[in-house]
Amino acid sequence: MLMRLLNRKLLQDVIDNHLHHDIFGGNFGLEKENNRVDLNGKLALTPHPKAFGSKMENPYIKTDFSESQVELITPVFETIEEAYHFMEALHDIVSLELNDEYLWPSSNPPVLPDEDEIPIASIEDSSENQYRRKLAEKYGRKRQLISGIHYNFSFNEDFLHKLYNKLRVDKNYREFKDGVYLKVARNVMKYRWLLIYLTGASPVFDKSYIESCVRLSVHFDEDEESHFFPNMISLRNSVCGYRNEKLLHVSLKSVEDYIRDLQKLVSSNELLSVREYYSPVRIKPASGNNLVEELLHRGIAYLELRMIDLNPLYKIGISKETLHFVHLFLIFMLLIEDQPFGEEEHKIAALNHDSLIMNGIGGRLYGEYSHSESLQKRALDFIDEMKVMLNFLMPNEDSFILLLEKKRNVVQNAQLNYAAIVKSEVQQSTYLSYHLEKARQYREESKANGYQFKGYEDLELSTQLLLKAAVKRGVTFEILDRQDNFILLQKGEHKEYVKQATKTSLDSYSTVLIMENKIVTKKVLHQNGIRTPAGRVYHDVKIALADYPIHRGKPIVIKPKSTNFGLGITIFAGDFSLEDYQKAFEMAFEHDQSVLLEEFVTGKEYRFLVMGDEVVGILHRVPANVVGDGNRTIEQLVFDKNKDPLRRKGYKTPLERIELGDVERMFLKNQSKTIHDVPKAGEIVYLRENSNISTGGDSIDFTDEISESYKQIAIQSAKAAGATFCGVDMMIDHISEEASAKNYCIIEINFNPAIHIHCYPYRGINRKADEKILDLLFHEK
Amino acid sequence: MLMRLLNRKLLQDVIDNHLHHDIFGGNFGLEKENNRVDLNGKLALTPHPKAFGSKMENPYIKTDFSESQVELITPVFETIEEAYHFMEALHDIVSLELNDEYLWPSSNPPVLPDEDEIPIASIEDSSENQYRRKLAEKYGRKRQLISGIHYNFSFNEDFLHKLYNKLRVDKNYREFKDGVYLKVARNVMKYRWLLIYLTGASPVFDKSYIESCVRLSVHFDEDEESHFFPNMISLRNSVCGYRNEKLLHVSLKSVEDYIRDLQKLVSSNELLSVREYYSPVRIKPASGNNLVEELLHRGIAYLELRMIDLNPLYKIGISKETLHFVHLFLIFMLLIEDQPFGEEEHKIAALNHDSLIMNGIGGRLYGEYSHSESLQKRALDFIDEMKVMLNFLMPNEDSFILLLEKKRNVVQNAQLNYAAIVKSEVQQSTYLSYHLEKARQYREESKANGYQFKGYEDLELSTQLLLKAAVKRGVTFEILDRQDNFILLQKGEHKEYVKQATKTSLDSYSTVLIMENKIVTKKVLHQNGIRTPAGRVYHDVKIALADYPIHRGKPIVIKPKSTNFGLGITIFAGDFSLEDYQKAFEMAFEHDQSVLLEEFVTGKEYRFLVMGDEVVGILHRVPANVVGDGNRTIEQLVFDKNKDPLRRKGYKTPLERIELGDVERMFLKNQSKTIHDVPKAGEIVYLRENSNISTGGDSIDFTDEISESYKQIAIQSAKAAGATFCGVDMMIDHISEEASAKNYCIIEINFNPAIHIHCYPYRGINRKADEKILDLLFHEK
């Protein structure tokens, strides 16, 4: 018999009042724990990395119970995608900061040392330390290392407002809203067994886990390393997992009842603190400073779902699919009938939870209508009712229907369950080696993401890097204008507005204006004894033409006063006609009223990235090229060089692909080559004259190769303009010589230097320019 | 007999070596003293105005002997025009700063009190004070008030170098250069009588001057107020003027001889200091810190001509014509024969000087060839030789020839001499009333120049005002890029780079970027609790079109995210069609990728100029209009309103002329009016819808009319963006009400506010925004 779960009247109200879109709105936040492990899968005994700043103040990256247990927390987002991407970014950031360590991808702990060797997180707050010590005594440290994902959800406030106004209930809004979340929380408690079935992914555990659990379990490998309980999909949600020792009844009838029951448990010493109530779902206030106070005075702001395992099949421990399913599940929990849920119902829900844990989806369903019904049958009905709901709310949208079909299939076929998949894969090797391999693989994936911030790929690379560096150390951010790459960074009360990563409050407006104006730049540098190309300024083509006899035959550059990506610049390296000279001026005058004619300076050009009193990186750019191996053709060499994940098209990677277009073919032709030629081993074949990264050029880090004397000149140049952040373009005759009065020349100072090229060069190491910006902005280090 | 003065060989060398252009190059500086007088022409006994800063440190405006004697000093310029304009600007600056005082336009003192009532300049340096007291005792304070002009000149260094290289003399360059200036100095000493004749302009003096001089002189008025000596054109250059008591011989043979003789005079107590040697021409080193040391070690850098009177016929005391003549005279002094000039020649030169003073141009010529020759005959020959020189050097340029013709005429006709003109004009009234009237007239001329900096009229008005304010307080400046209005201000070691007056180091780059981006500005203001127009951002026309039903019928503004002089903005005050709505978006998207749709805010718009913690000025703009008088037609009213010197065409004045073009005529037609209508007395007729100053609008100062509550909001807005200098555009419903949460709205914050509109409004007082910028940049007040 198909049970009617849905509250059809409520559903109809939602639809009649045009709230069927709004009900899908919501706010999403994720938290997850991962144990840090060494390269052998043993719990890392190293301290929480300093790069993450203060554990108490970094809102994104903390420690949980153990010093080895990293906790990652996303901000609240309006879409699942954003929360998902942010969690991925956090995962990447933490992974890349760990030296010779991995994030352990299972809810079940890695290879553990003895209880007393497991380090409890060291926190500045002593009462916090004491609490963790007491928990360690009560639950054992090994158990405390069980990790998971918390899914925080609230409905769109606007939706709740509208619903409240439409339903005309006899309550104030606060009471109505609390009622909504309490109803959902009760239903989640009741049907949590289904969520555990569909998200459970911790079937196997290591022999180093709690002895009693290991003793009761079976093992499938010869060395008795990998243990499991038959049918158990989530050790974490079992008695061997991390839950309160007894079944504790805390009413979800009202906020007041909830608080009253919690406080009773604390005063009877059943719980050390209200925080020790490890319910599968928690009702939460907006601010976490004082749970009881906040809940009583401001009501429920969101729900925290706590029964979701880390899923080793996915890098971040959860799939987008699961996130969406949980969301649908929660909407469903709102739209189904609201039945009494007292202590008895509470016990039945716990029975069903344990029935699922011990017997899987084939387990018996307790309570409700039929005592002979199985969890599986109930689950199928449940999902079918969800489909009914969806057909009402979103008749034309089938992606969610397909998702439900998939989950229905998983209910019908227990071997399709995440836990079953994990278990069968683990059986190929061992618990340890399987998860270690996953950890290794995910770390590689994180590495490939190094240069980007997942979810923010539309921003410039420099801004993505800066944001990641901010998150790493717990500096919060707000994106004020995505298109402009305009962000607000904040640490405590300290706010910093930043555009395009290096346009900050640390440079004054006049400094930027000095750099923007080539004439002024040259005057300022010259007044400070720094060498710049000799030359003069023209405001009139006629006067420039009259000077042709003076300049002819000399190597010169003609360029507009203000640069725009090199537009309007002409270089005459050898002799040139009056006609060409005139054309060059006319072109330059199209870009500015003032045009500079300068000596063409010899040497190689190096970009010095100056930040504060330091040269953070030095880069030299080389035109697109391939190096022969005596086997592959130029075409093949280009194809292979383009495989580098840092090299893509469209300026969203630190390097651009080498094209084999007309320009490159012509350039080869001038060298009497074609793309089908096979260069000798070690032979460098250039494909372009210009060295721009945008046309496939290589960026080569020279930071350690160039002597301090040149670095000092770059720093002095920045200081002359008063710049904190700038890119100094210097021509150097021979980097093997020390700088002298004559063997260098400053071409330009740029006020918005790209930082990604110094972090992800073609050859060289990450110069961490992103970190340096934050050090300077927030006076750190 | 025509004496051949010119050294034909030297002249030919100059021409043969193509130096005939270079010889006209040079460096020019002017110094002049003016006594300050009260409105009755009595010497002002007030202290040197504080606005001019420290007398010792302000390089442009100092005091001379007396506290009442202002000394104005130009920088060194490469053209006479620049030096002239700068002196005019200095004169304007000082005149405008004086309250109820004038600058006395004669070399001869104004109405003087008793000797001991004349205030000696009070200087921080006590040895300096002591020196002035000793001079007062020696010469008398009245004599010390005699004022004049010093003309500083050096040849173009490049010219001297080239000449040195071509002439292949048997000296080093330093010796050669000293030789050039010594030769010119000797010749100036010899022929100075002619310069005095052509520049003397102090024939009459007041009865309050030194008693002995008054007693010896004659008077031409009944009240015996105005005194003179017959034929005397320059009291200043006479024994009654300011010169050494005895004829002192100081050799001009070599620098060493010059120093030796000077030091002898000091050690014999003939002179208090080498500075007391009041020679008509001085040889000067580059730096004035220690004359003797510098001259001996670095040689002569320039010549100082000291015999030129203040000419009351010209506002700045000297005409451009005279400046050019003196220049030609100095070139001539270089190119004539070099004859021995020992003690005897020195005496003869002094005799000729006094001959000219006592007998005018008809006086006897001493020394040289003919004892019977007159100064006049000699002067005519001299000028003819100058013409010969000019014909060689500049055969095709006749403006200088015309100048020489004019001076020849003055030599021939003594009544055309400046002194004769002054004397004849003075005779119409009295010495006092004539010069007082001139002073009054020049002050009016300075007032009309208030908004501009003479010689820098190509710069923006805001920059001109800032530069003048800088000069006034002795902050030096360098123009780094004229077209960009980019300047360097410097006081001691403190440098400030400023572009367009308000783009300075006091605003950070991020502050400017916040203001530049309307979306970010609104977020930042909103986060700080400041009211901005409600609205939203569109990145896509389609999405904007979909929202048409939401917006239709409401008063809205559609504008690109970044403003460029109001381009791409559409206002819909009433209802609007989908088509117009679409067009407005398409137009806005042409200017930016992001377009804002905002509520159209009611009230009147006011520009708050915020500087630091202060609202410096508040301006409201009114569309072009005239106020009727019941007599004149609209056309006549416009014509008369346009007479205001502040109202010109071409954005070089604080206000623009009202046009009577198609737009204005159409606007009148819509009011059923024509330009020939006669508005009633007091009737305001508007000629335009828009209130831009550029189309003849009026700027009305409201700084004192608007309550502190609005000023605080403007200051908070600036602070929210972190701005030091900005223009806050605020809509205010009723300025009679105090600001509340709802009755104002911030439209924009501008990072480069014009300051001239607050200094020279159509109605209101000068809010001295220029001064405020300097106060903040240099931490003053």
Tab-separated table of C-alpha atoms in Angstrom, chain B residues 11-124:
chain	number	residue	atom	x	y	z
B	11	LEU	CA	80.632	88.481	-34.309
B	12	GLN	CA	81.851	86.691	-37.438
B	13	ASP	CA	82.966	83.702	-35.346
B	14	VAL	CA	79.506	83.494	-33.864
B	15	ILE	CA	77.899	83.573	-37.290
B	16	ASP	CA	80.403	81.239	-38.958
B	17	ASN	CA	79.900	78.675	-36.235
B	18	HIS	CA	76.110	78.852	-36.502
B	19	LEU	CA	75.773	80.251	-33.004
B	20	HIS	CA	73.633	83.194	-34.090
B	21	HIS	CA	70.526	81.465	-32.723
B	22	ASP	CA	72.174	80.098	-29.611
B	23	ILE	CA	73.469	83.502	-28.543
B	24	PHE	CA	69.879	84.613	-28.017
B	25	GLY	CA	69.280	81.775	-25.585
B	26	GLY	CA	69.641	82.552	-21.947
B	27	ASN	CA	68.317	82.196	-18.457
B	28	PHE	CA	66.251	84.975	-16.958
B	29	GLY	CA	65.200	85.728	-13.431
B	30	LEU	CA	63.606	88.791	-11.915
B	31	GLU	CA	63.513	90.200	-8.409
B	32	LYS	CA	61.593	93.242	-7.345
B	33	GLU	CA	60.736	95.056	-4.180
B	34	ASN	CA	57.507	96.880	-3.423
B	35	ASN	CA	56.599	98.749	-0.310
B	36	ARG	CA	53.235	97.860	1.130
B	37	VAL	CA	51.046	100.927	1.728
B	38	ASP	CA	47.678	101.491	3.320
B	39	LEU	CA	44.727	102.769	1.337
B	40	ASN	CA	46.003	106.336	1.802
B	41	GLY	CA	49.446	105.604	0.434
B	42	LYS	CA	51.146	105.588	3.808
B	43	LEU	CA	53.763	102.947	4.451
B	44	ALA	CA	51.973	99.944	5.955
B	45	LEU	CA	53.136	99.222	9.469
B	46	THR	CA	51.497	95.781	9.550
B	47	PRO	CA	53.615	92.625	9.638
B	48	HIS	CA	54.464	90.618	6.523
B	49	PRO	CA	51.301	88.514	5.867
B	50	LYS	CA	51.360	85.060	7.416
B	51	ALA	CA	49.918	83.597	4.231
B	52	PHE	CA	53.368	83.919	2.683
B	53	GLY	CA	54.854	81.525	5.203
B	54	SER	CA	58.386	81.929	6.456
B	55	LYS	CA	60.276	84.909	5.011
B	56	MET	CA	63.450	82.879	5.069
B	57	GLU	CA	62.001	79.769	3.431
B	58	ASN	CA	59.556	81.104	0.861
B	59	PRO	CA	61.763	81.357	-2.230
B	60	TYR	CA	59.275	83.564	-4.086
B	61	ILE	CA	57.985	86.056	-1.541
B	62	LYS	CA	60.221	87.551	1.142
B	63	THR	CA	60.746	90.834	2.894
B	64	ASP	CA	63.700	93.037	2.085
B	65	PHE	CA	65.155	95.642	4.431
B	66	SER	CA	61.867	96.688	5.962
B	67	GLU	CA	59.013	94.567	7.233
B	68	SER	CA	56.834	96.635	4.897
B	69	GLN	CA	58.979	95.937	1.868
B	70	VAL	CA	57.904	92.810	-0.001
B	71	GLU	CA	60.448	91.179	-2.241
B	72	LEU	CA	59.212	89.061	-5.158
B	73	ILE	CA	61.583	86.608	-6.784
B	74	THR	CA	60.909	84.503	-9.880
B	75	PRO	CA	62.596	81.194	-10.572
B	76	VAL	CA	65.018	81.107	-13.475
B	77	PHE	CA	63.389	80.645	-16.867
B	78	GLU	CA	64.690	80.111	-20.363
B	79	THR	CA	62.512	82.834	-21.825
B	80	ILE	CA	61.759	86.419	-20.916
B	81	GLU	CA	58.052	85.727	-21.356
B	82	GLU	CA	58.054	83.087	-18.638
B	83	ALA	CA	59.938	85.269	-16.180
B	84	TYR	CA	57.649	88.179	-16.973
B	85	HIS	CA	54.481	86.111	-16.477
B	86	PHE	CA	55.757	84.615	-13.283
B	87	MET	CA	56.503	88.064	-11.902
B	88	GLU	CA	53.020	89.130	-12.879
B	89	ALA	CA	51.605	86.062	-11.126
B	90	LEU	CA	53.644	86.832	-8.008
B	91	HIS	CA	52.405	90.403	-8.097
B	92	ASP	CA	48.806	89.166	-8.433
B	93	ILE	CA	49.216	86.655	-5.629
B	94	VAL	CA	50.639	89.189	-3.214
B	95	SER	CA	48.182	91.932	-4.160
B	96	LEU	CA	45.201	89.661	-3.605
B	97	GLU	CA	46.432	88.530	-0.229
B	98	LEU	CA	46.763	92.071	1.122
B	99	ASN	CA	43.765	93.349	3.043
B	100	ASP	CA	43.265	97.088	2.603
B	101	GLU	CA	46.810	97.511	1.388
B	102	TYR	CA	48.432	98.092	-1.976
B	103	LEU	CA	51.817	97.440	-3.481
B	104	TRP	CA	53.460	100.839	-3.984
B	105	PRO	CA	54.369	101.071	-7.681
B	106	SER	CA	57.309	103.484	-7.477
B	107	SER	CA	60.949	102.960	-6.633
B	108	ASN	CA	60.634	106.029	-4.467
B	109	PRO	CA	58.996	105.426	-1.116
B	110	PRO	CA	55.362	106.213	-0.295
B	111	VAL	CA	54.335	108.590	2.473
B	112	LEU	CA	56.722	107.753	5.277
B	113	PRO	CA	56.510	108.120	9.032
B	114	ASP	CA	59.494	109.258	11.097
B	115	GLU	CA	62.682	107.260	10.695
B	116	ASP	CA	62.303	105.266	13.871
B	117	GLU	CA	58.710	104.302	13.085
B	118	ILE	CA	59.765	102.479	9.952
B	119	PRO	CA	59.764	98.800	10.868
B	120	ILE	CA	62.909	96.856	10.076
B	121	ALA	CA	62.083	93.374	8.845
B	122	SER	CA	61.980	90.925	11.690
B	123	ILE	CA	63.938	87.842	10.760
B	124	GLU	CA	64.470	84.716	12.809
